[in-house]
Amino acid sequence: MAAQGGQIMEKASAGVREIFSALSNSEARYFDEERYSESELRKALNDSITERKIDAMKRLLAAVSVGRDASALFPDVVKNVSFQSPELKKLIYIYLVQYAENNRELALLSINSFQKDLSDRSQQLRASALRAMASIKVLEVIQLVMAAVQTAVGDSSPYVRKTAAQCMIKVYGVDADQFLELRKLLLKLMNDVEVQVVGSAVMAFRQ
């Protein structure tokens, strides 16, 4: 269990830091371990009020960021991905990227929501949806993931294109037969006008 927690922490740290670097001092309460209650979080995630769901997700991600295994709440989290609140979606996707691989069947039930968010106006949501899809790692949906990656490579946002490069590593890990197409896409990104995109493409190519 300790090893699993360490692996989760290693994967989650960058995404969680991205969210909580923007928290104000007044929101430090989310990191209070004594106030963590799985039953209360489950109740809030099933509440009809969006603000309570957001509060629960912030508390949940804070717990994950310090190494707590919150995988038991996956069913309660994933069913909220269809809610229209951008803030809530952003938090849910960070969680899903950490836990989707070990909860593939439940994650697959939300793949339609992932696909819908791939065309959202927000570049963060488009990138988050792509990361979530790539994290499921199921051969049966690899063609859907590949289609999403191909679209993301031509996205107007450098952030989304960079994310596409990063997701190609996961795609290759599931289906090595995609190598030639992935290679073509990475070569395209390596000629991108944005340095951050080129850097991610080079790193993906080396792996």
Backbone as ProteinMPNN parsed JSONL, in Angstrom:
{"seq_chain_A": "MAAQGGQIMEKASAGVREIFSALSNSEARYFDEERYSESELRKALNDSITERKIDAMKRLLAAVSVGRDASALFPDVVKNVSFQSPELKKLIYIYLVQYAENNRELALLSINSFQKDLSDRSQQLRASALRAMASIKVLEVIQLVMAAVQTAVGDSSPYVRKTAAQCMIKVYGVDADQFLELRKLLLKLMNDVEVQVVGSAVMAFRQ", "coords_chain_A": {"N_chain_A": [[0.833, -1.213, 0.0], [1.965, 1.213, 0.781], [3.875, 1.541, -1.193], [2.242, 1.83, -3.415], [0.99, 4.245, -2.765], [3.176, 5.93, -2.932], [3.752, 5.831, -5.663], [1.426, 6.978, -6.716], [1.607, 9.525, -5.634], [3.898, 10.429, -6.934], [3.006, 10.638, -9.575], [0.935, 12.421, -9.275], [1.887, 14.825, -8.258], [2.778, 17.041, -9.929], [0.425, 17.884, -11.283], [-1.276, 18.445, -9.118], [0.144, 20.446, -7.809], [-0.102, 22.426, -9.699], [-2.758, 23.182, -9.469], [-3.061, 23.89, -6.717], [-1.179, 25.847, -6.286], [-2.331, 28.198, -6.756], [-4.043, 28.637, -4.692], [-5.367, 30.571, -2.015], [-4.15, 31.811, 1.17], [-6.21, 31.426, 2.958], [-7.345, 29.103, 2.151], [-5.845, 27.044, 3.029], [-6.884, 25.269, 4.748], [-7.746, 23.015, 3.47], [-5.718, 21.218, 3.521], [-5.679, 20.106, 5.979], [-5.221, 17.329, 7.728], [-6.633, 16.208, 9.83], [-9.226, 16.836, 9.346], [-10.028, 15.295, 7.292], [-12.348, 13.182, 5.918], [-13.611, 10.332, 4.626], [-16.266, 9.512, 4.351], [-17.67, 11.927, 4.594], [-16.688, 13.3, 2.388], [-17.636, 11.692, 0.324], [-20.376, 12.087, 0.657], [-20.564, 14.829, 0.055], [-19.721, 14.843, -2.609], [-21.837, 13.633, -3.789], [-23.771, 15.443, -3.474], [-26.253, 17.837, -4.535], [-25.483, 20.405, -4.902], [-23.212, 22.378, -6.574], [-21.044, 23.861, -5.527], [-20.422, 22.528, -3.172], [-19.474, 20.137, -4.161], [-17.165, 21.03, -5.445], [-15.698, 21.967, -3.257], [-15.313, 19.531, -1.956], [-13.715, 18.187, -3.837], [-11.398, 19.751, -3.837], [-10.501, 19.297, -1.253], [-10.085, 16.593, -1.431], [-8.063, 16.355, -3.42], [-6.049, 17.708, -2.117], [-5.501, 15.91, -0.097], [-4.544, 13.762, -1.617], [-2.23, 14.927, -2.583], [-0.511, 14.853, -0.455], [0.055, 12.245, -0.223], [-2.034, 10.472, 0.443], [-4.092, 7.667, -0.244], [-6.724, 7.864, -2.291], [-8.358, 6.312, -3.834], [-10.679, 4.863, -3.359], [-12.798, 6.548, -3.622], [-13.274, 6.866, -6.26], [-15.6, 6.025, -7.868], [-17.513, 7.88, -6.979], [-16.424, 10.265, -7.724], [-16.013, 10.142, -10.544], [-18.561, 10.108, -11.707], [-19.326, 12.706, -11.683], [-18.209, 14.049, -13.767], [-19.677, 14.92, -15.879], [-20.868, 17.265, -15.141], [-21.326, 20.789, -15.667], [-19.681, 22.765, -14.646], [-16.714, 24.492, -15.075], [-14.603, 24.771, -13.207], [-15.042, 22.639, -11.438], [-14.808, 20.459, -13.214], [-12.106, 20.699, -13.936], [-10.778, 20.017, -11.571], [-11.718, 17.41, -11.199], [-10.648, 16.08, -13.428], [-7.911, 16.13, -12.884], [-7.8, 14.379, -10.748], [-8.787, 12.035, -12.012], [-6.77, 11.408, -13.855], [-4.839, 10.383, -12.191], [-5.977, 8.044, -11.173], [-7.42, 6.597, -13.101], [-6.303, 4.467, -14.543], [-6.359, 2.236, -12.879], [-9.005, 1.897, -12.551], [-10.5, 1.147, -14.802], [-12.919, 0.229, -16.02], [-14.973, 1.806, -14.894], [-14.056, 4.308, -15.658], [-14.304, 4.15, -18.407], [-17.004, 4.402, -18.758], [-17.392, 7.074, -18.76], [-16.336, 8.076, -21.041], [-17.592, 9.355, -23.159], [-18.132, 11.877, -22.139], [-15.521, 12.779, -21.835], [-14.753, 12.955, -24.527], [-16.467, 14.943, -25.427], [-15.499, 17.153, -24.024], [-13.118, 17.513, -25.278], [-13.441, 19.339, -27.261], [-13.981, 21.661, -25.994], [-14.143, 25.195, -25.178], [-12.198, 26.004, -23.439], [-8.736, 25.742, -23.134], [-7.462, 24.389, -21.117], [-9.351, 22.502, -20.24], [-9.625, 20.991, -22.582], [-7.077, 19.877, -22.794], [-6.98, 18.505, -20.364], [-9.029, 16.618, -20.641], [-7.969, 15.084, -22.692], [-5.679, 14.015, -21.441], [-6.948, 12.471, -19.505], [-8.326, 10.555, -21.06], [-6.143, 9.236, -22.247], [-5.07, 8.084, -20.038], [-6.596, 5.929, -19.336], [-5.818, 3.582, -20.619], [-6.65, 1.269, -22.192], [-6.877, -1.181, -24.598], [-9.069, -1.509, -26.256], [-10.158, 1.02, -26.699], [-8.237, 2.445, -27.925], [-8.154, 3.487, -30.491], [-9.929, 5.599, -30.374], [-8.562, 7.241, -28.608], [-6.279, 7.731, -30.106], [-7.385, 9.176, -32.225], [-8.161, 11.436, -30.84], [-5.668, 12.413, -30.019], [-4.492, 12.961, -32.513], [-6.12, 15.05, -33.368], [-5.543, 16.907, -31.389], [-2.894, 17.507, -31.896], [-3.054, 19.338, -33.919], [-4.198, 21.455, -32.652], [-5.053, 24.836, -31.769], [-3.917, 25.789, -29.492], [-0.819, 25.945, -27.819], [-0.446, 24.683, -25.397], [-2.236, 22.528, -25.429], [-1.214, 21.112, -27.604], [1.287, 20.45, -26.611], [0.485, 18.76, -24.554], [-0.581, 16.711, -26.085], [1.739, 15.545, -27.148], [2.871, 14.518, -24.813], [0.968, 12.618, -24.135], [1.27, 10.704, -26.069], [3.204, 8.912, -25.294], [1.886, 7.286, -23.463], [-0.013, 6.146, -25.142], [1.583, 4.623, -26.868], [2.539, 2.814, -25.016], [0.334, 1.238, -24.601], [-0.397, 0.287, -27.122], [1.806, -0.737, -29.239], [1.746, -0.956, -31.952], [0.977, 1.408, -32.993], [3.165, 2.873, -33.562], [4.338, 3.979, -36.0], [2.49, 5.956, -36.826], [2.476, 7.557, -34.534], [5.12, 8.375, -34.51], [5.176, 9.964, -36.82], [3.467, 12.026, -36.017], [4.865, 13.074, -33.843], [7.189, 14.002, -35.095], [6.095, 16.072, -36.527], [5.325, 17.783, -34.44], [7.806, 18.375, -33.442], [8.675, 20.26, -35.132], [7.285, 22.437, -34.447], [6.254, 25.846, -33.809], [6.373, 26.699, -31.243], [8.46, 26.609, -28.426], [7.991, 25.116, -26.075], [6.325, 23.102, -26.941], [7.921, 21.759, -28.797], [9.935, 20.861, -27.054], [8.531, 19.011, -25.427], [7.794, 17.174, -27.371], [10.291, 16.199, -28.226], [11.188, 14.986, -25.867], [9.245, 12.977, -25.589], [9.745, 11.528, -27.902], [12.268, 10.479, -27.391], [11.706, 8.699, -25.411]], "CA_chain_A": [[0.0, 0.0, 0.0], [2.852, 2.375, 0.854], [4.489, 1.692, -2.511], [1.205, 2.354, -4.303], [0.815, 5.643, -2.417], [4.312, 6.657, -3.453], [3.586, 5.944, -7.111], [0.355, 7.935, -6.955], [2.133, 10.842, -5.297], [4.839, 10.805, -7.975], [2.237, 11.034, -10.756], [-0.015, 13.488, -8.986], [2.485, 16.034, -7.716], [2.794, 18.173, -10.855], [-0.932, 18.362, -11.5], [-1.82, 19.012, -7.894], [0.832, 21.724, -7.577], [-0.657, 23.387, -10.656], [-4.018, 23.672, -8.925], [-2.982, 24.485, -5.387], [-0.284, 27.007, -6.248], [-3.185, 29.378, -6.85], [-4.903, 28.757, -3.517], [-5.021, 31.624, -1.075], [-3.827, 31.319, 2.504], [-7.43, 31.035, 3.648], [-7.727, 27.775, 1.704], [-4.911, 26.067, 3.576], [-7.663, 24.298, 5.532], [-7.927, 21.786, 2.699], [-4.618, 20.311, 3.808], [-5.802, 19.671, 7.369], [-5.446, 15.883, 7.743], [-7.6, 15.844, 10.861], [-10.583, 17.1, 8.845], [-10.296, 14.402, 6.168], [-13.335, 12.14, 6.206], [-14.068, 9.731, 3.372], [-17.736, 9.5, 4.311], [-18.127, 13.293, 4.343], [-16.351, 13.623, 1.008], [-18.589, 10.963, -0.526], [-21.657, 12.775, 0.777], [-20.468, 16.105, -0.663], [-19.61, 14.555, -4.033], [-23.163, 13.229, -4.241], [-24.681, 16.55, -3.206], [-26.741, 18.496, -5.75], [-24.917, 21.755, -4.962], [-21.902, 22.322, -7.218], [-20.01, 24.409, -4.649], [-20.031, 21.485, -2.223], [-18.663, 19.19, -4.912], [-15.863, 21.671, -5.644], [-15.026, 21.943, -1.961], [-14.903, 18.152, -1.707], [-12.61, 17.847, -4.729], [-10.193, 20.431, -3.36], [-10.061, 18.576, -0.063], [-9.623, 15.281, -1.884], [-6.775, 16.505, -4.083], [-5.074, 18.082, -1.09], [-5.133, 14.658, 0.573], [-3.721, 13.007, -2.563], [-0.942, 15.604, -2.721], [0.364, 14.495, 0.67], [0.281, 10.813, -0.242], [-3.161, 9.627, 0.827], [-4.723, 6.905, -1.32], [-8.141, 8.219, -2.343], [-8.946, 5.562, -4.944], [-11.998, 4.337, -2.996], [-13.819, 7.53, -3.981], [-13.317, 6.991, -7.715], [-16.97, 5.997, -8.424], [-18.225, 9.103, -6.606], [-15.821, 11.377, -8.465], [-16.142, 10.027, -11.999], [-19.917, 10.398, -12.188], [-19.522, 14.158, -11.704], [-17.477, 14.643, -14.878], [-20.627, 15.505, -16.835], [-21.319, 18.578, -14.662], [-20.852, 21.831, -16.571], [-18.799, 23.719, -13.984], [-15.316, 24.352, -15.504], [-13.74, 24.582, -12.046], [-15.236, 21.273, -10.962], [-14.23, 19.561, -14.209], [-10.648, 20.779, -13.858], [-10.365, 19.254, -10.398], [-12.035, 15.999, -11.433], [-9.708, 15.515, -14.394], [-6.635, 15.908, -12.206], [-7.991, 13.141, -9.982], [-8.961, 10.905, -12.921], [-5.483, 11.06, -14.445], [-4.1, 9.59, -11.217], [-6.623, 6.792, -10.785], [-8.186, 5.953, -14.179], [-5.685, 3.219, -14.992], [-6.766, 1.143, -11.998], [-10.474, 1.879, -12.501], [-10.753, 1.295, -16.232], [-14.319, 0.017, -16.403], [-15.736, 2.991, -14.518], [-13.584, 5.421, -16.476], [-14.842, 3.969, -19.751], [-18.39, 4.862, -18.768], [-17.402, 8.531, -18.909], [-15.525, 8.463, -22.195], [-18.354, 10.31, -23.978], [-17.905, 13.195, -21.536], [-14.15, 13.15, -22.184], [-14.735, 13.351, -25.935], [-17.163, 16.234, -25.545], [-14.63, 18.209, -23.507], [-11.992, 17.699, -26.188], [-13.737, 20.493, -28.113], [-14.38, 22.773, -25.131], [-13.449, 26.464, -25.454], [-11.06, 26.133, -22.522], [-7.59, 24.902, -23.48], [-7.171, 23.521, -19.972], [-10.281, 21.377, -20.265], [-9.284, 20.137, -23.726], [-5.873, 19.124, -22.428], [-7.31, 17.606, -19.253], [-9.82, 15.512, -21.187], [-7.045, 14.236, -23.442], [-4.87, 13.272, -20.469], [-7.809, 11.469, -18.865], [-8.538, 9.475, -22.022], [-4.897, 8.489, -22.416], [-4.742, 7.41, -18.778], [-7.4, 4.718, -19.167], [-4.926, 2.512, -21.075], [-7.405, 0.09, -22.604], [-6.654, -1.377, -26.02], [-10.337, -1.411, -26.98], [-10.498, 2.406, -27.032], [-7.016, 3.138, -28.346], [-8.424, 4.242, -31.714], [-10.547, 6.858, -29.945], [-7.487, 8.046, -28.026], [-5.426, 8.166, -31.221], [-8.109, 10.235, -32.942], [-8.094, 12.629, -29.992], [-4.283, 12.895, -30.088], [-4.298, 13.533, -33.845], [-6.799, 16.348, -33.381], [-4.827, 17.8, -30.471], [-1.639, 17.919, -32.537], [-3.357, 20.517, -34.731], [-4.925, 22.433, -31.844], [-4.52, 26.203, -31.807], [-3.237, 26.069, -28.219], [0.447, 25.241, -27.58], [-0.621, 23.853, -24.191], [-2.891, 21.292, -25.852], [-0.264, 20.389, -28.472], [2.296, 19.883, -25.705], [-0.172, 17.65, -23.879], [-0.687, 15.635, -27.069], [3.041, 14.872, -27.185], [3.03, 13.762, -23.569], [0.028, 11.489, -24.136], [1.708, 9.692, -27.029], [3.963, 7.9, -24.561], [0.899, 6.361, -22.906], [-0.619, 5.424, -26.261], [2.553, 3.616, -27.307], [2.611, 1.796, -23.974], [-0.838, 0.362, -24.735], [-0.441, -0.311, -28.455], [3.049, -0.441, -29.957], [1.465, -0.939, -33.389], [0.73, 2.793, -33.386], [4.469, 3.538, -33.602], [4.586, 4.775, -37.2], [1.643, 7.147, -36.785], [2.965, 8.393, -33.429], [6.389, 8.952, -34.971], [4.834, 11.043, -37.759], [2.897, 13.137, -35.255], [5.925, 13.678, -33.034], [8.054, 14.76, -36.006], [5.375, 17.311, -36.826], [5.408, 18.649, -33.263], [9.202, 18.785, -33.277], [8.844, 21.432, -36.0], [6.326, 23.436, -33.981], [6.822, 27.185, -33.601], [6.479, 26.938, -29.802], [9.553, 25.853, -27.815], [7.468, 24.167, -25.097], [5.786, 21.97, -27.701], [9.086, 21.05, -29.332], [10.592, 20.188, -25.938], [7.728, 17.853, -25.037], [7.876, 16.211, -28.46], [11.625, 15.587, -28.175], [11.214, 14.092, -24.709], [8.4, 11.824, -25.915], [10.439, 10.765, -28.949], [13.392, 9.761, -26.768], [11.182, 7.621, -24.566]], "C_chain_A": [[0.86, 1.252, 0.0], [3.488, 2.65, -0.501], [3.501, 2.296, -3.489], [1.0, 3.839, -4.047], [1.938, 6.492, -2.968], [4.216, 6.87, -4.95], [2.531, 6.981, -7.457], [0.862, 9.351, -6.711], [3.064, 11.341, -6.395], [4.112, 11.302, -9.213], [1.41, 12.288, -10.493], [0.639, 14.83, -8.713], [2.41, 17.239, -8.656], [1.405, 18.749, -11.056], [-1.526, 19.019, -10.284], [-1.158, 20.343, -7.575], [0.246, 22.809, -8.484], [-1.948, 23.997, -10.132], [-3.806, 24.455, -7.64], [-1.966, 25.609, -5.244], [-1.09, 28.298, -6.272], [-4.079, 29.569, -5.632], [-4.421, 29.873, -2.607], [-4.717, 31.016, 0.285], [-5.062, 30.813, 3.245], [-7.878, 29.627, 3.268], [-6.756, 26.693, 2.157], [-5.637, 25.0, 4.39], [-7.852, 22.978, 4.783], [-6.847, 20.749, 3.007], [-4.628, 19.809, 5.25], [-6.186, 18.196, 7.408], [-6.521, 15.474, 8.747], [-9.033, 16.03, 10.386], [-10.929, 16.212, 7.66], [-11.248, 13.302, 6.606], [-13.876, 11.597, 4.895], [-15.583, 9.76, 3.255], [-18.29, 10.893, 4.024], [-17.841, 13.715, 2.904], [-17.324, 12.941, 0.045], [-19.955, 11.651, -0.517], [-21.657, 14.075, -0.031], [-20.414, 15.891, -2.176], [-20.946, 14.133, -4.631], [-24.226, 14.289, -3.968], [-25.109, 17.197, -4.518], [-26.152, 19.889, -5.938], [-23.472, 21.702, -5.456], [-20.784, 22.805, -6.306], [-19.525, 23.369, -3.635], [-19.174, 20.415, -2.897], [-17.247, 19.74, -5.114], [-15.049, 21.65, -4.362], [-14.494, 20.543, -1.658], [-13.71, 17.764, -2.578], [-11.308, 18.524, -4.306], [-9.623, 19.708, -2.14], [-9.463, 17.216, -0.456], [-8.249, 15.369, -2.542], [-5.676, 16.928, -3.12], [-4.584, 16.836, -0.375], [-4.223, 13.816, -0.322], [-2.321, 13.602, -2.646], [0.019, 15.297, -1.587], [0.463, 12.978, 0.833], [-0.87, 9.914, 0.151], [-3.742, 8.931, -0.406], [-6.227, 7.164, -1.286], [-8.876, 7.472, -3.449], [-10.348, 5.047, -4.636], [-13.131, 5.273, -3.415], [-13.975, 7.688, -5.496], [-14.744, 6.962, -8.279], [-17.749, 7.282, -8.143], [-17.698, 10.311, -7.373], [-16.186, 11.317, -9.941], [-17.54, 10.367, -12.501], [-20.228, 11.894, -12.228], [-18.876, 14.832, -12.912], [-18.412, 15.285, -15.906], [-21.176, 16.858, -16.383], [-20.637, 19.674, -15.476], [-19.927, 22.864, -15.936], [-17.345, 23.506, -14.417], [-14.373, 24.1, -14.329], [-13.831, 23.164, -11.52], [-14.594, 20.271, -11.918], [-12.71, 19.523, -14.11], [-10.117, 19.932, -12.706], [-10.592, 17.756, -10.592], [-11.025, 15.361, -12.377], [-8.334, 15.264, -13.772], [-6.687, 14.597, -11.422], [-8.033, 11.926, -10.917], [-7.642, 10.458, -13.54], [-4.689, 10.165, -13.495], [-4.665, 8.181, -11.045], [-7.335, 6.037, -11.907], [-7.619, 4.594, -14.568], [-6.135, 2.013, -14.162], [-8.279, 1.036, -11.834], [-11.012, 1.995, -13.925], [-12.225, 1.185, -16.597], [-15.176, 1.233, -16.078], [-15.34, 4.195, -15.371], [-14.169, 5.347, -17.878], [-16.28, 4.473, -19.865], [-18.49, 6.37, -19.009], [-16.682, 9.006, -20.164], [-16.263, 9.43, -23.123], [-18.183, 11.732, -23.462], [-16.497, 13.686, -21.858], [-14.109, 13.69, -23.613], [-15.403, 14.71, -26.148], [-16.259, 17.379, -25.105], [-13.397, 18.438, -24.374], [-12.199, 18.901, -27.112], [-14.215, 21.694, -27.299], [-13.584, 24.035, -25.483], [-12.2, 26.636, -24.604], [-9.927, 25.191, -22.925], [-7.236, 23.952, -22.334], [-8.077, 22.303, -19.95], [-9.98, 20.439, -21.432], [-8.08, 19.264, -23.386], [-6.166, 18.11, -21.326], [-8.09, 16.397, -19.728], [-8.926, 14.543, -21.957], [-6.186, 13.395, -22.502], [-5.68, 12.159, -19.819], [-8.047, 10.284, -19.791], [-7.298, 8.599, -22.157], [-4.53, 7.691, -21.171], [-5.536, 6.133, -18.555], [-6.609, 3.481, -19.572], [-5.658, 1.203, -21.334], [-7.309, -0.03, -24.113], [-7.928, -1.154, -26.842], [-10.695, 0.021, -27.391], [-9.298, 3.184, -27.573], [-7.24, 3.939, -29.628], [-9.078, 5.58, -31.405], [-9.486, 7.8, -29.376], [-6.579, 8.585, -29.134], [-6.085, 9.296, -31.997], [-8.047, 11.54, -32.162], [-6.693, 13.244, -30.043], [-4.024, 13.568, -31.434], [-4.936, 14.917, -33.958], [-6.028, 17.361, -32.541], [-3.517, 18.3, -31.06], [-1.85, 19.171, -33.382], [-4.116, 21.586, -33.978], [-4.254, 23.801, -31.901], [-3.724, 26.561, -30.552], [-1.941, 25.272, -28.076], [0.348, 24.296, -26.381], [-1.245, 22.509, -24.546], [-1.95, 20.467, -26.726], [0.825, 19.743, -27.629], [1.734, 18.658, -24.982], [-0.303, 16.444, -24.813], [0.618, 14.84, -27.137], [3.237, 13.995, -25.957], [2.147, 12.515, -23.552], [0.449, 10.378, -25.091], [2.512, 8.582, -26.364], [3.021, 6.841, -23.995], [0.25, 5.522, -24.003], [0.308, 4.303, -26.722], [2.663, 2.474, -26.298], [1.461, 0.8, -24.045], [-0.808, -0.39, -26.058], [0.786, 0.107, -29.259], [2.847, -0.404, -31.465], [1.19, 0.474, -33.909], [2.029, 3.564, -33.617], [4.639, 4.459, -34.811], [3.763, 6.064, -37.213], [2.104, 8.107, -35.689], [4.263, 9.096, -33.823], [6.123, 10.124, -35.901], [4.311, 12.268, -37.017], [3.962, 13.852, -34.429], [6.877, 14.501, -33.906], [7.406, 16.088, -36.381], [5.5, 18.287, -35.658], [6.837, 19.135, -33.014], [9.552, 19.97, -34.177], [7.876, 22.549, -35.628], [7.026, 24.773, -33.74], [7.028, 27.491, -32.116], [7.526, 26.015, -29.175], [9.035, 24.791, -26.843], [6.91, 22.92, -25.773], [6.931, 21.11, -28.233], [9.781, 20.252, -28.23], [9.849, 18.933, -25.519], [7.79, 16.756, -26.099], [9.206, 15.473, -28.464], [11.707, 14.594, -27.019], [10.397, 12.826, -24.969], [9.096, 10.926, -26.935], [11.568, 9.928, -28.351], [12.923, 8.584, -25.93], [10.579, 6.503, -25.401]], "O_chain_A": [[0.549, 2.231, -0.679], [3.632, 3.798, -0.919], [3.854, 3.159, -4.293], [0.851, 4.616, -4.99], [1.72, 7.619, -3.415], [4.55, 7.941, -5.458], [2.713, 7.773, -8.381], [0.579, 10.263, -7.488], [3.037, 12.519, -6.753], [4.54, 12.272, -9.838], [1.213, 13.113, -11.386], [0.014, 15.871, -8.914], [2.025, 18.331, -8.237], [1.221, 19.966, -11.006], [-2.207, 20.039, -10.394], [-1.825, 21.272, -7.12], [0.117, 23.965, -8.082], [-2.205, 25.186, -10.326], [-4.318, 25.565, -7.494], [-1.897, 26.254, -4.198], [-0.606, 29.355, -5.866], [-4.801, 30.563, -5.548], [-3.22, 30.092, -2.45], [-4.996, 29.84, 0.523], [-4.977, 29.891, 4.056], [-8.689, 29.021, 3.967], [-6.845, 25.55, 1.711], [-5.07, 23.949, 4.687], [-8.092, 21.941, 5.402], [-7.038, 19.554, 2.783], [-3.68, 19.157, 5.687], [-7.338, 17.845, 7.154], [-7.237, 14.496, 8.529], [-9.957, 15.45, 10.957], [-12.005, 16.352, 7.078], [-10.972, 12.577, 7.562], [-14.525, 12.32, 4.139], [-16.121, 10.005, 2.175], [-19.272, 11.029, 3.294], [-18.649, 14.401, 2.277], [-17.776, 13.545, -0.928], [-20.604, 11.78, -1.555], [-22.631, 14.386, -0.716], [-20.992, 16.667, -2.937], [-21.161, 14.261, -5.836], [-25.415, 14.07, -4.197], [-24.388, 17.107, -5.512], [-26.3, 20.49, -7.002], [-22.617, 21.065, -4.84], [-19.694, 22.232, -6.305], [-18.345, 23.342, -3.286], [-18.265, 19.857, -2.283], [-16.262, 19.016, -4.973], [-13.855, 21.351, -4.378], [-13.375, 20.383, -1.169], [-12.794, 17.087, -2.109], [-10.236, 17.928, -4.409], [-8.41, 19.533, -2.019], [-8.472, 16.763, 0.117], [-7.369, 14.556, -2.257], [-4.515, 16.553, -3.285], [-3.396, 16.711, -0.077], [-3.25, 13.228, 0.151], [-1.338, 12.871, -2.765], [1.229, 15.462, -1.736], [0.892, 12.481, 1.874], [-0.703, 8.695, 0.192], [-3.865, 9.533, -1.472], [-6.917, 6.734, -0.362], [-9.9, 7.942, -3.945], [-11.131, 4.815, -5.557], [-14.279, 4.85, -3.547], [-14.725, 8.548, -5.957], [-15.074, 7.812, -9.105], [-18.549, 7.72, -8.969], [-18.436, 11.26, -7.638], [-16.615, 12.314, -10.523], [-17.685, 10.868, -13.616], [-21.268, 12.303, -12.745], [-18.978, 16.049, -13.069], [-17.976, 16.105, -16.714], [-21.872, 17.528, -17.146], [-19.502, 19.506, -15.923], [-19.437, 23.754, -16.631], [-16.787, 22.441, -14.156], [-13.443, 23.301, -14.444], [-12.815, 22.552, -11.193], [-13.916, 19.34, -11.482], [-12.099, 18.457, -14.188], [-9.125, 19.218, -12.855], [-9.761, 16.937, -10.199], [-10.593, 14.231, -12.154], [-7.671, 14.283, -14.109], [-5.739, 13.812, -11.435], [-7.392, 10.911, -10.647], [-7.419, 9.262, -13.731], [-3.95, 9.287, -13.941], [-3.917, 7.235, -10.801], [-7.813, 4.927, -11.676], [-8.371, 3.673, -14.887], [-6.272, 0.907, -14.684], [-8.776, 0.198, -11.081], [-11.868, 2.832, -14.213], [-12.723, 1.971, -17.403], [-16.007, 1.646, -16.886], [-16.188, 5.0, -15.757], [-14.495, 6.376, -18.47], [-16.714, 4.911, -20.93], [-19.538, 6.877, -19.41], [-16.444, 10.203, -20.332], [-15.629, 10.239, -23.801], [-18.099, 12.679, -24.245], [-16.298, 14.872, -22.124], [-13.515, 14.735, -23.88], [-14.947, 15.518, -26.957], [-16.246, 18.442, -25.724], [-12.709, 19.447, -24.221], [-11.238, 19.42, -27.681], [-14.787, 22.634, -27.85], [-12.481, 23.947, -26.022], [-11.26, 27.327, -24.997], [-10.133, 23.983, -23.044], [-6.764, 22.839, -22.568], [-7.622, 21.194, -19.673], [-10.071, 19.22, -21.284], [-8.071, 18.064, -23.66], [-5.659, 16.989, -21.355], [-7.847, 15.278, -19.276], [-9.107, 13.327, -21.881], [-5.986, 12.204, -22.738], [-5.181, 11.054, -19.605], [-7.979, 9.134, -19.357], [-7.392, 7.372, -22.178], [-3.765, 6.73, -21.249], [-5.193, 5.335, -17.682], [-6.724, 2.438, -18.928], [-5.323, 0.164, -20.764], [-7.625, 0.917, -24.833], [-7.873, -0.672, -27.974], [-11.46, 0.214, -28.336], [-9.33, 4.41, -27.67], [-6.589, 4.963, -29.834], [-8.822, 6.575, -32.082], [-9.511, 9.004, -29.63], [-6.164, 9.743, -29.104], [-5.423, 10.26, -32.383], [-7.9, 12.615, -32.742], [-6.555, 14.466, -30.102], [-3.403, 14.63, -31.487], [-4.371, 15.831, -34.559], [-5.878, 18.52, -32.927], [-3.082, 19.409, -30.749], [-0.931, 19.974, -33.544], [-4.627, 22.526, -34.584], [-3.038, 23.903, -32.063], [-2.952, 27.519, -30.552], [-1.959, 24.048, -28.199], [0.982, 23.241, -26.357], [-0.833, 21.472, -24.026], [-1.899, 19.244, -26.594], [1.239, 18.616, -27.901], [2.422, 17.65, -24.82], [-0.156, 15.3, -24.385], [0.6, 13.61, -27.178], [3.714, 12.865, -26.059], [2.538, 11.478, -23.014], [0.025, 9.233, -24.935], [2.499, 7.44, -26.825], [3.318, 5.647, -24.041], [-0.004, 4.332, -23.816], [-0.131, 3.173, -26.938], [2.856, 1.317, -26.672], [1.591, -0.342, -23.605], [-1.153, -1.57, -26.111], [0.802, 1.169, -29.88], [3.692, 0.127, -32.186], [1.173, 0.705, -35.118], [2.0, 4.774, -33.842], [5.047, 5.61, -34.652], [4.269, 7.129, -37.564], [2.121, 9.322, -35.887], [4.47, 10.267, -33.505], [6.77, 11.165, -35.788], [4.662, 13.402, -37.343], [3.962, 15.079, -34.327], [7.32, 15.575, -33.5], [8.088, 17.102, -36.534], [5.752, 19.475, -35.86], [7.037, 20.202, -32.433], [10.593, 20.604, -34.006], [7.673, 23.489, -36.396], [8.232, 24.823, -33.499], [7.759, 28.416, -31.763], [7.489, 24.8, -29.366], [9.576, 23.687, -26.79], [7.011, 21.816, -25.237], [6.902, 19.884, -28.128], [10.171, 19.104, -28.442], [10.47, 17.897, -25.281], [7.832, 15.568, -25.779], [9.248, 14.262, -28.68], [12.233, 13.492, -27.175], [10.819, 11.727, -24.607], [9.037, 9.701, -26.833], [11.789, 8.791, -28.767], [13.643, 7.6, -25.758], [10.09, 5.516, -24.851]]}, "name": "protein", "num_of_chains": 1, "seq": "MAAQGGQIMEKASAGVREIFSALSNSEARYFDEERYSESELRKALNDSITERKIDAMKRLLAAVSVGRDASALFPDVVKNVSFQSPELKKLIYIYLVQYAENNRELALLSINSFQKDLSDRSQQLRASALRAMASIKVLEVIQLVMAAVQTAVGDSSPYVRKTAAQCMIKVYGVDADQFLELRKLLLKLMNDVEVQVVGSAVMAFRQ"}
